[in-house]
Tab-separated table of C-alpha atoms in Angstrom:
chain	number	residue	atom	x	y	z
O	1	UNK	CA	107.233	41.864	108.539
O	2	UNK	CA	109.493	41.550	105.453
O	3	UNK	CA	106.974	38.491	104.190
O	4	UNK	CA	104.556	40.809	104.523
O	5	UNK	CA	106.276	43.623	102.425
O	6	UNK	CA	107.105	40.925	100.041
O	7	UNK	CA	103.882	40.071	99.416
O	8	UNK	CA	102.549	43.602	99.290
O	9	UNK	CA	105.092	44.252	96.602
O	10	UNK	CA	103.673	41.281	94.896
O	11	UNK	CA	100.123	41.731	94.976
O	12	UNK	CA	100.884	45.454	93.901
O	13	UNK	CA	102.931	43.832	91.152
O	14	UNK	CA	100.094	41.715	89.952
O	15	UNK	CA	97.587	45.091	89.738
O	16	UNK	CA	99.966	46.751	88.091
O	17	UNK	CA	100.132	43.974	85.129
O	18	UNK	CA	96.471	43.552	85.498
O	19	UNK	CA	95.684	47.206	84.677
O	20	UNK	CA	98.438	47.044	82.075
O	21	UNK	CA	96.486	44.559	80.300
O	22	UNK	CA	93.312	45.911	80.637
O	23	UNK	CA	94.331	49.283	79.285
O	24	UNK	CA	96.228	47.413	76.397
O	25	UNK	CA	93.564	44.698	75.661
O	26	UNK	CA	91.089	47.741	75.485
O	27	UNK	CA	93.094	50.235	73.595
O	28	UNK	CA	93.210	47.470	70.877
O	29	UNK	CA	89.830	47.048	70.390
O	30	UNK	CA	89.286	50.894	70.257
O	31	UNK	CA	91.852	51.427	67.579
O	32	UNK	CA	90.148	47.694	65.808
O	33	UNK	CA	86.801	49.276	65.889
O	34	UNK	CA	87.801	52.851	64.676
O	35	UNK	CA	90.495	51.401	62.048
O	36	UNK	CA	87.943	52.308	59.148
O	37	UNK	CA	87.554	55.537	60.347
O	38	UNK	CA	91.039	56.234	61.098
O	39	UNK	CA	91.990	55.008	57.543
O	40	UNK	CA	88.663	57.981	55.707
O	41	UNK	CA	90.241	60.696	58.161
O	42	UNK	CA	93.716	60.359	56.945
O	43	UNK	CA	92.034	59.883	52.968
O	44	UNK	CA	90.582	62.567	53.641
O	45	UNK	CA	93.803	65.123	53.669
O	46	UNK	CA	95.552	63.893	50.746
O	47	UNK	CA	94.518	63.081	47.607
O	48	UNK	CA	95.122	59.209	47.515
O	49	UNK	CA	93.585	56.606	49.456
O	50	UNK	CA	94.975	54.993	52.473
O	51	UNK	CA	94.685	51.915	53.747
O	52	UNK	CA	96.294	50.112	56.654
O	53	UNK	CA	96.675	46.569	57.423
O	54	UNK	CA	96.603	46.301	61.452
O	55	UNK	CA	97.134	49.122	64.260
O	56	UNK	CA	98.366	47.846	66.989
O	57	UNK	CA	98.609	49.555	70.149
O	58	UNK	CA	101.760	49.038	72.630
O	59	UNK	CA	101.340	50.254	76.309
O	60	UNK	CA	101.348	53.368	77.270
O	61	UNK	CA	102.199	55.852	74.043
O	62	UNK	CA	102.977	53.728	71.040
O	63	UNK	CA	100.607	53.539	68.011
O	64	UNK	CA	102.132	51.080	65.228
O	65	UNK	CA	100.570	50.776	62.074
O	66	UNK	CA	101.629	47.442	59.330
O	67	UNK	CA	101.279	47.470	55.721
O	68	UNK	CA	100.168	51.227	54.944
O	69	UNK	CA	99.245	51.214	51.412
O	70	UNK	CA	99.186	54.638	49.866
O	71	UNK	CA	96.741	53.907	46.637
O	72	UNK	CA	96.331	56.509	43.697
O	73	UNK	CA	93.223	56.573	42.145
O	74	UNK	CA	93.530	59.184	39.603
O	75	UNK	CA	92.920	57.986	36.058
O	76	UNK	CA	97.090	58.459	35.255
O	77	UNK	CA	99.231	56.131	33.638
O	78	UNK	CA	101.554	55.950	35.685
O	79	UNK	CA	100.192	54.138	38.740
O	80	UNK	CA	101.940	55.868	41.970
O	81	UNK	CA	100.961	53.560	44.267
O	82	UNK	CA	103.437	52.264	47.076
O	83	UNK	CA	103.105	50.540	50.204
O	84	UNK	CA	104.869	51.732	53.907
O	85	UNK	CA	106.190	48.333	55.924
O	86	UNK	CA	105.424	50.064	59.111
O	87	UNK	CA	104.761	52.853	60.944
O	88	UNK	CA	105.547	54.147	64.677
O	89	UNK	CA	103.924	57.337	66.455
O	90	UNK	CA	104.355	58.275	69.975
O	91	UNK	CA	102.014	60.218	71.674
O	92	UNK	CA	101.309	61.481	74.913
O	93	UNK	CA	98.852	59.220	76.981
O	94	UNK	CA	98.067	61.420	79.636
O	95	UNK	CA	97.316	64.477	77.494
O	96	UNK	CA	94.717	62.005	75.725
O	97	UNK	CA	93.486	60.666	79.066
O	98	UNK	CA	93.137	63.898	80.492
O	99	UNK	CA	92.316	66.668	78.058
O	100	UNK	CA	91.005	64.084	75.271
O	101	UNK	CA	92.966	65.015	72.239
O	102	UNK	CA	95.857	62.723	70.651
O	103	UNK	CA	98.928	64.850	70.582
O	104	UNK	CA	101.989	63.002	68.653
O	105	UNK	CA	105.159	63.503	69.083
O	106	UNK	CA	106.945	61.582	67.143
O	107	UNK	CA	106.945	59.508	64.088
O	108	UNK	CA	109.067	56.749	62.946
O	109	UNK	CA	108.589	55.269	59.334
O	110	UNK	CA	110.653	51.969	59.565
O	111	UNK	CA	112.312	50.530	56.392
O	112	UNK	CA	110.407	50.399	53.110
O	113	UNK	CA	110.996	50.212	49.245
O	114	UNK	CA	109.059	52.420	47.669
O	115	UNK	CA	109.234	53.764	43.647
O	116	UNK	CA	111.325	57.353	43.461
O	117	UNK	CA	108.426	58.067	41.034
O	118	UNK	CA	105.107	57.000	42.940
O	119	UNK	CA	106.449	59.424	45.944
O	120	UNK	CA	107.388	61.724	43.524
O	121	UNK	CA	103.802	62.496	42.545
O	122	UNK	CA	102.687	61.717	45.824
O	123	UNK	CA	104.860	64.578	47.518
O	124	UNK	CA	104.074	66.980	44.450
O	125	UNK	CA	100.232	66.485	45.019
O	126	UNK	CA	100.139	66.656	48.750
O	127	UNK	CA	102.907	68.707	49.698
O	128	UNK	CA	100.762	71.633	50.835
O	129	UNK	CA	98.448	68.918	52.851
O	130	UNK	CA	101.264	67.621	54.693
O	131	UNK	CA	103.114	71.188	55.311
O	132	UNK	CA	99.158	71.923	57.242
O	133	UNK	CA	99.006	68.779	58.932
O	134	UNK	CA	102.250	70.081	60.510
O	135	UNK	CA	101.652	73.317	61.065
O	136	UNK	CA	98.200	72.532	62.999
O	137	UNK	CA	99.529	69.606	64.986
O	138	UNK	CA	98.557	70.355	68.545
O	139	UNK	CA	101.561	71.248	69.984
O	140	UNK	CA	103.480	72.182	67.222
O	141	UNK	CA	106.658	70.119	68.433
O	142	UNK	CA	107.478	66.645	66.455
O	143	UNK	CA	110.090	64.909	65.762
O	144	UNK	CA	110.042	62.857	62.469
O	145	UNK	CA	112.654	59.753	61.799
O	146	UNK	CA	112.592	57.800	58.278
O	147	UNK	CA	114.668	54.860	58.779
O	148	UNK	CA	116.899	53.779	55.518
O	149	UNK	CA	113.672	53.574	52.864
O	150	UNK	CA	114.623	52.076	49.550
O	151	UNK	CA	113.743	54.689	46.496
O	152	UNK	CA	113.762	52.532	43.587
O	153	UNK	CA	114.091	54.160	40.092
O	154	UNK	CA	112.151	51.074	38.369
O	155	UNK	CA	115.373	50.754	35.736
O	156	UNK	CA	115.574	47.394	33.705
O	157	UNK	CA	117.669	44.926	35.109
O	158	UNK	CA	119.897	44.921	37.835
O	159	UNK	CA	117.551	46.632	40.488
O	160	UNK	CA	119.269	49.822	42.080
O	161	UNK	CA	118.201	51.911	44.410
O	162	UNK	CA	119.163	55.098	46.616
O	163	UNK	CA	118.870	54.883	50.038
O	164	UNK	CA	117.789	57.611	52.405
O	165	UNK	CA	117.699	58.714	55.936
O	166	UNK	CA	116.001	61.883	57.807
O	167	UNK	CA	116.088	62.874	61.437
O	168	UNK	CA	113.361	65.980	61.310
O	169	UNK	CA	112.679	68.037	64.206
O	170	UNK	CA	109.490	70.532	64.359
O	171	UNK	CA	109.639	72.944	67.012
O	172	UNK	CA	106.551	75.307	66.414
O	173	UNK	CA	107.285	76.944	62.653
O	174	UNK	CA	110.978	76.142	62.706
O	175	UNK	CA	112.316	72.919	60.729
O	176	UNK	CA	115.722	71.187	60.975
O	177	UNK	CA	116.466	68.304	59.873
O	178	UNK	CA	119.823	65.455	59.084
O	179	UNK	CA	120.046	62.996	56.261
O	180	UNK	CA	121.631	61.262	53.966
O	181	UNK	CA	121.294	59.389	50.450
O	182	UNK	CA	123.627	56.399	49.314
O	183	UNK	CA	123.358	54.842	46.086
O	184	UNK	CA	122.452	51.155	46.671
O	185	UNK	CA	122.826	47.877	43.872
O	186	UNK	CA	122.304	44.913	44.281
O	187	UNK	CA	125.434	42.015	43.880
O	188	UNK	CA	124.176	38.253	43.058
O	189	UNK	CA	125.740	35.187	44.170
O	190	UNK	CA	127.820	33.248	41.870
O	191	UNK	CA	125.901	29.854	42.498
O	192	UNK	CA	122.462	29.157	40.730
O	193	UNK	CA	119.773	30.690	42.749
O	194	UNK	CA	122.579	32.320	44.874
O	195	UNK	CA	120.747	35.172	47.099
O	196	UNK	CA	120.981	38.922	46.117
O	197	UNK	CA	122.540	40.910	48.498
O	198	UNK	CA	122.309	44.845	48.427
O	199	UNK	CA	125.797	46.417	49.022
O	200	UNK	CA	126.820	50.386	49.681
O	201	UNK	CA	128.391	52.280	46.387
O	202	UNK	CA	129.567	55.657	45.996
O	203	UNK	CA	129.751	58.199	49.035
O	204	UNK	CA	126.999	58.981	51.467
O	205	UNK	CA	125.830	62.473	50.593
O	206	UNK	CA	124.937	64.232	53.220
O	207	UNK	CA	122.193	66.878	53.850
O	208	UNK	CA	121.207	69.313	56.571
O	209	UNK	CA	117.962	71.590	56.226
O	210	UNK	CA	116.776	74.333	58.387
O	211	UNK	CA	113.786	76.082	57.290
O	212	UNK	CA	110.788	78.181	57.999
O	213	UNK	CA	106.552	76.885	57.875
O	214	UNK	CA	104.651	79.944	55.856
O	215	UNK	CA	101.088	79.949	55.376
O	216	UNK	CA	101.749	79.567	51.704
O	217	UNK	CA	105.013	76.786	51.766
O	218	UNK	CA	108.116	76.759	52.729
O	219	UNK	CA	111.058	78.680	53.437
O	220	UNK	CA	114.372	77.217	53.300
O	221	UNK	CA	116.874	79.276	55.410
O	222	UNK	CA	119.544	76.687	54.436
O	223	UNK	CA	120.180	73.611	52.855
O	224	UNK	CA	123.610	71.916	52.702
O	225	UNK	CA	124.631	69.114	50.989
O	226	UNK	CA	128.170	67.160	52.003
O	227	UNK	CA	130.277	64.348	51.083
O	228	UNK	CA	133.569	63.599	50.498
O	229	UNK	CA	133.462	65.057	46.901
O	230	UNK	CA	131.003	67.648	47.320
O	231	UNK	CA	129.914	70.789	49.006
O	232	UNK	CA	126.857	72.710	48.711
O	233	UNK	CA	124.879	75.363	50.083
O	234	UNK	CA	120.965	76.132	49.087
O	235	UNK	CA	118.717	78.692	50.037
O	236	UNK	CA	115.703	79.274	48.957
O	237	UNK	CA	111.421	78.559	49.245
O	238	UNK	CA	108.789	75.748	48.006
O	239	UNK	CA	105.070	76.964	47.372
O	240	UNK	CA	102.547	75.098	45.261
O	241	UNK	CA	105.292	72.875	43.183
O	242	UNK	CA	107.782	75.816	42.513
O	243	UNK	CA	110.770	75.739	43.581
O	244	UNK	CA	113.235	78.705	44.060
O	245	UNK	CA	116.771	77.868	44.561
O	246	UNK	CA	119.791	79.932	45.200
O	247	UNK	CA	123.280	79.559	46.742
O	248	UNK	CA	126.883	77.689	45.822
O	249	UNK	CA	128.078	74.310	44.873
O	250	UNK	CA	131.828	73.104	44.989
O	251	UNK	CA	133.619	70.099	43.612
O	252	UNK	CA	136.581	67.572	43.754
O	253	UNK	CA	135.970	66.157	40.131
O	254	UNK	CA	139.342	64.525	40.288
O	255	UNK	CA	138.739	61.940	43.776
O	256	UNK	CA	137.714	58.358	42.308
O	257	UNK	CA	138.841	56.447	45.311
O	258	UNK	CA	136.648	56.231	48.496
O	259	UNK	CA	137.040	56.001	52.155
O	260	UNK	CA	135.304	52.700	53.451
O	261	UNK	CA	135.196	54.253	56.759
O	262	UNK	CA	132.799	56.697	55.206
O	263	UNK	CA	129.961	54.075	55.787
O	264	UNK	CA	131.068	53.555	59.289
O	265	UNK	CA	128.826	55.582	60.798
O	266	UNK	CA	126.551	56.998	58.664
O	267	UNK	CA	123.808	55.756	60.810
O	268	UNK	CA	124.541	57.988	63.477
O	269	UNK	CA	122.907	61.494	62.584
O	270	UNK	CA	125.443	62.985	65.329
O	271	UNK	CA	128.417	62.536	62.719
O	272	UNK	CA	127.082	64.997	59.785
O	273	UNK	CA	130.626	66.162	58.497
O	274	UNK	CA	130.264	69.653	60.171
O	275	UNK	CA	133.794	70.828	59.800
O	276	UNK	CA	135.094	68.221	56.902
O	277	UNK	CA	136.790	70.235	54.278
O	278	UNK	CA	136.948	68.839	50.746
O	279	UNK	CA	141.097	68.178	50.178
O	280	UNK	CA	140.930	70.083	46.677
O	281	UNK	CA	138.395	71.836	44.867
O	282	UNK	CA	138.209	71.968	40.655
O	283	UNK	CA	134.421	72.893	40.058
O	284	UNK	CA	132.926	76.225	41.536
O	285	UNK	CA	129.484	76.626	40.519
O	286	UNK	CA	128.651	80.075	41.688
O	287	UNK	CA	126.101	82.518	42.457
O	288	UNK	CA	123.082	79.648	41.213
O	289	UNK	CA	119.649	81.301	40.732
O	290	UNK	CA	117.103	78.934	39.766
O	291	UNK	CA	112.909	78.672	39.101
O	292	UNK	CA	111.634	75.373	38.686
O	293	UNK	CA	107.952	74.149	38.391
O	294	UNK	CA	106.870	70.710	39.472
O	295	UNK	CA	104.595	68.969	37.085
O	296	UNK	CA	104.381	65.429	37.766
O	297	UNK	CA	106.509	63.149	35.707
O	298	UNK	CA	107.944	66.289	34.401
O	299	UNK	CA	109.805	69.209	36.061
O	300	UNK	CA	109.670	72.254	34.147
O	301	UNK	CA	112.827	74.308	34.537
O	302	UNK	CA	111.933	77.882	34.006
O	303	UNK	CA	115.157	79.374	35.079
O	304	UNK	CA	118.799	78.662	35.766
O	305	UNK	CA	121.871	80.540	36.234
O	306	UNK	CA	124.915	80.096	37.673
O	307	UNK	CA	128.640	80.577	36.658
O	308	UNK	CA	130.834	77.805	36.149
O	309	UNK	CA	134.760	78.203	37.230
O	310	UNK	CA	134.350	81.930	36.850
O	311	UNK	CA	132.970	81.622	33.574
């Protein structure tokens, strides 16, 4: 009797890996076949062109996608062009299977360097597009990770970079989010043809949004920034590239010296320093009202006030 269960067990082992295969051998070759069309839907929201290098689908709800360039084809100067390593949605198979629509649930960009300026423009030109793509996702609940892309500022020699992190969660209209940025350079070896290896400097500043999808942008109920030298709190809303900003800023001018257990565990969105106080204060920059207009390479700053250590 237990042979018998043992080979049961097997045999329902075997169908189990044969259907697995099937359903990934032929969920390959559908996303193969429809890469072209796949790649003119997603043109079709923004207004660059996108192309991707492979999809590859892993059993039973993950979509990867290698080598996603993002190609500007305006007649600009400045080329803003820029290329995604990889990409990683999860979606639900048996809402496809069942009811025939692909509803994601989460997307994972996985480490890239991409020019600050290229997204720049990107963002500026297609922030409305993305904001919709959002707000009519079937379901309306996402959850959006960026894992450690490079933003370089294209500077002559030594290459340096900033370094940034999101954790974004969409539940229906309501968007909060956990970051940081790090300022990145590189350090080269002492030998000839020594390796170039990227090292941490400064502090991690940290950032926290929560804010609001409108039909016409977005409205930021909060948006604080943190580190070890700085604390800030924005408010404010983003609708067709302008920007209105308001809130407080405070500073510790004075601290050169940093914490090396600072980069510890900045990789762990859980340890956003809720509570960290800054241990003095010499810069208040109060009561900050500010317009700005987005005009890609330029920003346009139509208004700013704030005072300065009561001044």
């Amino acid at each position: 009797m237990q042979k018998f269960l043992t080979k049961a067990k097997i045999r329902l082992l075997v169908l189990a890996l044969i259907i697995i295969s099937m359903i990934t051998i032929a969920g390959n070759v559908a996303v193969a076949v429809k890469k072209p069309v796949i790649e003119q839907e997603i043109s079709g929201y923004f207004t660059h062109d996108v192309s991707i290098g492979s999809i590859l689908y892993i059993f039973p709800r993950h979509i990867l996608f290698k080598n996603i360039v993002i190609n500007d084809t305006s007649s600009s100067p400045v080329n803003s062009s820029f290329v995604l390593s990889k990409m990683m949605i999860r979606f639900s198979f048996w809402k496809l299977l069942i009811n025939n629509f692909l509803h994601i649930s989460s997307v994972t960009l996985y480490p890239s360097k991409i020019s600050y300026y290229a997204l720049s423009q990107f963002l500026e030109e297609n922030f409305q597009a993305i904001l919709e793509i959002i707000r009519n996702s079937p379901g309306h609940d996402m959850t959006i990770r960026i894992k450690e892309v490079l933003l370089d500022f294209d500077r002559q020699g030594q290459p340096d970079y900033i370094a940034m992190e999101l954790l974004l969660n969409i539940r229906d209209d309501t968007m909060e989010g956990t970051g940081f940025f790090r300022t990145d350079q590189y350090q080269f070896g002492a030998a000839e043809g020594g390796e170039a290896q990227r090292i941490a400097q400064g502090w991690p500043l940290w950032y926290r949004l929560k804010s609001q999808l409108k039909p016409d942008g977005l409205e930021i109920d909060e948006l604080i920034f943190k580190s070890s030298v700085l604390h800030s709190k924005l408010w404010g809303s983003v609708r067709s590239g302008q920007i209105r900003v308001s809130g407080f800023t405070f500073m510790n001018t004075a601290k050169k010296d940093f914490d090396q257990e600072e980069y510890t565990s900045i990789r762990n969105f859980k340890n956003f320093p809720e509570h960290a106080e800054l241990s003095s204060i010499d810069t208040y920059i109060l009561d900050i009202d500010g317009h700005v207009n987005l005009a890609f390479p330029e920003i346009e700053v139509e208004k700013l006030d704030f005072t300065l250590n009561g001044i």
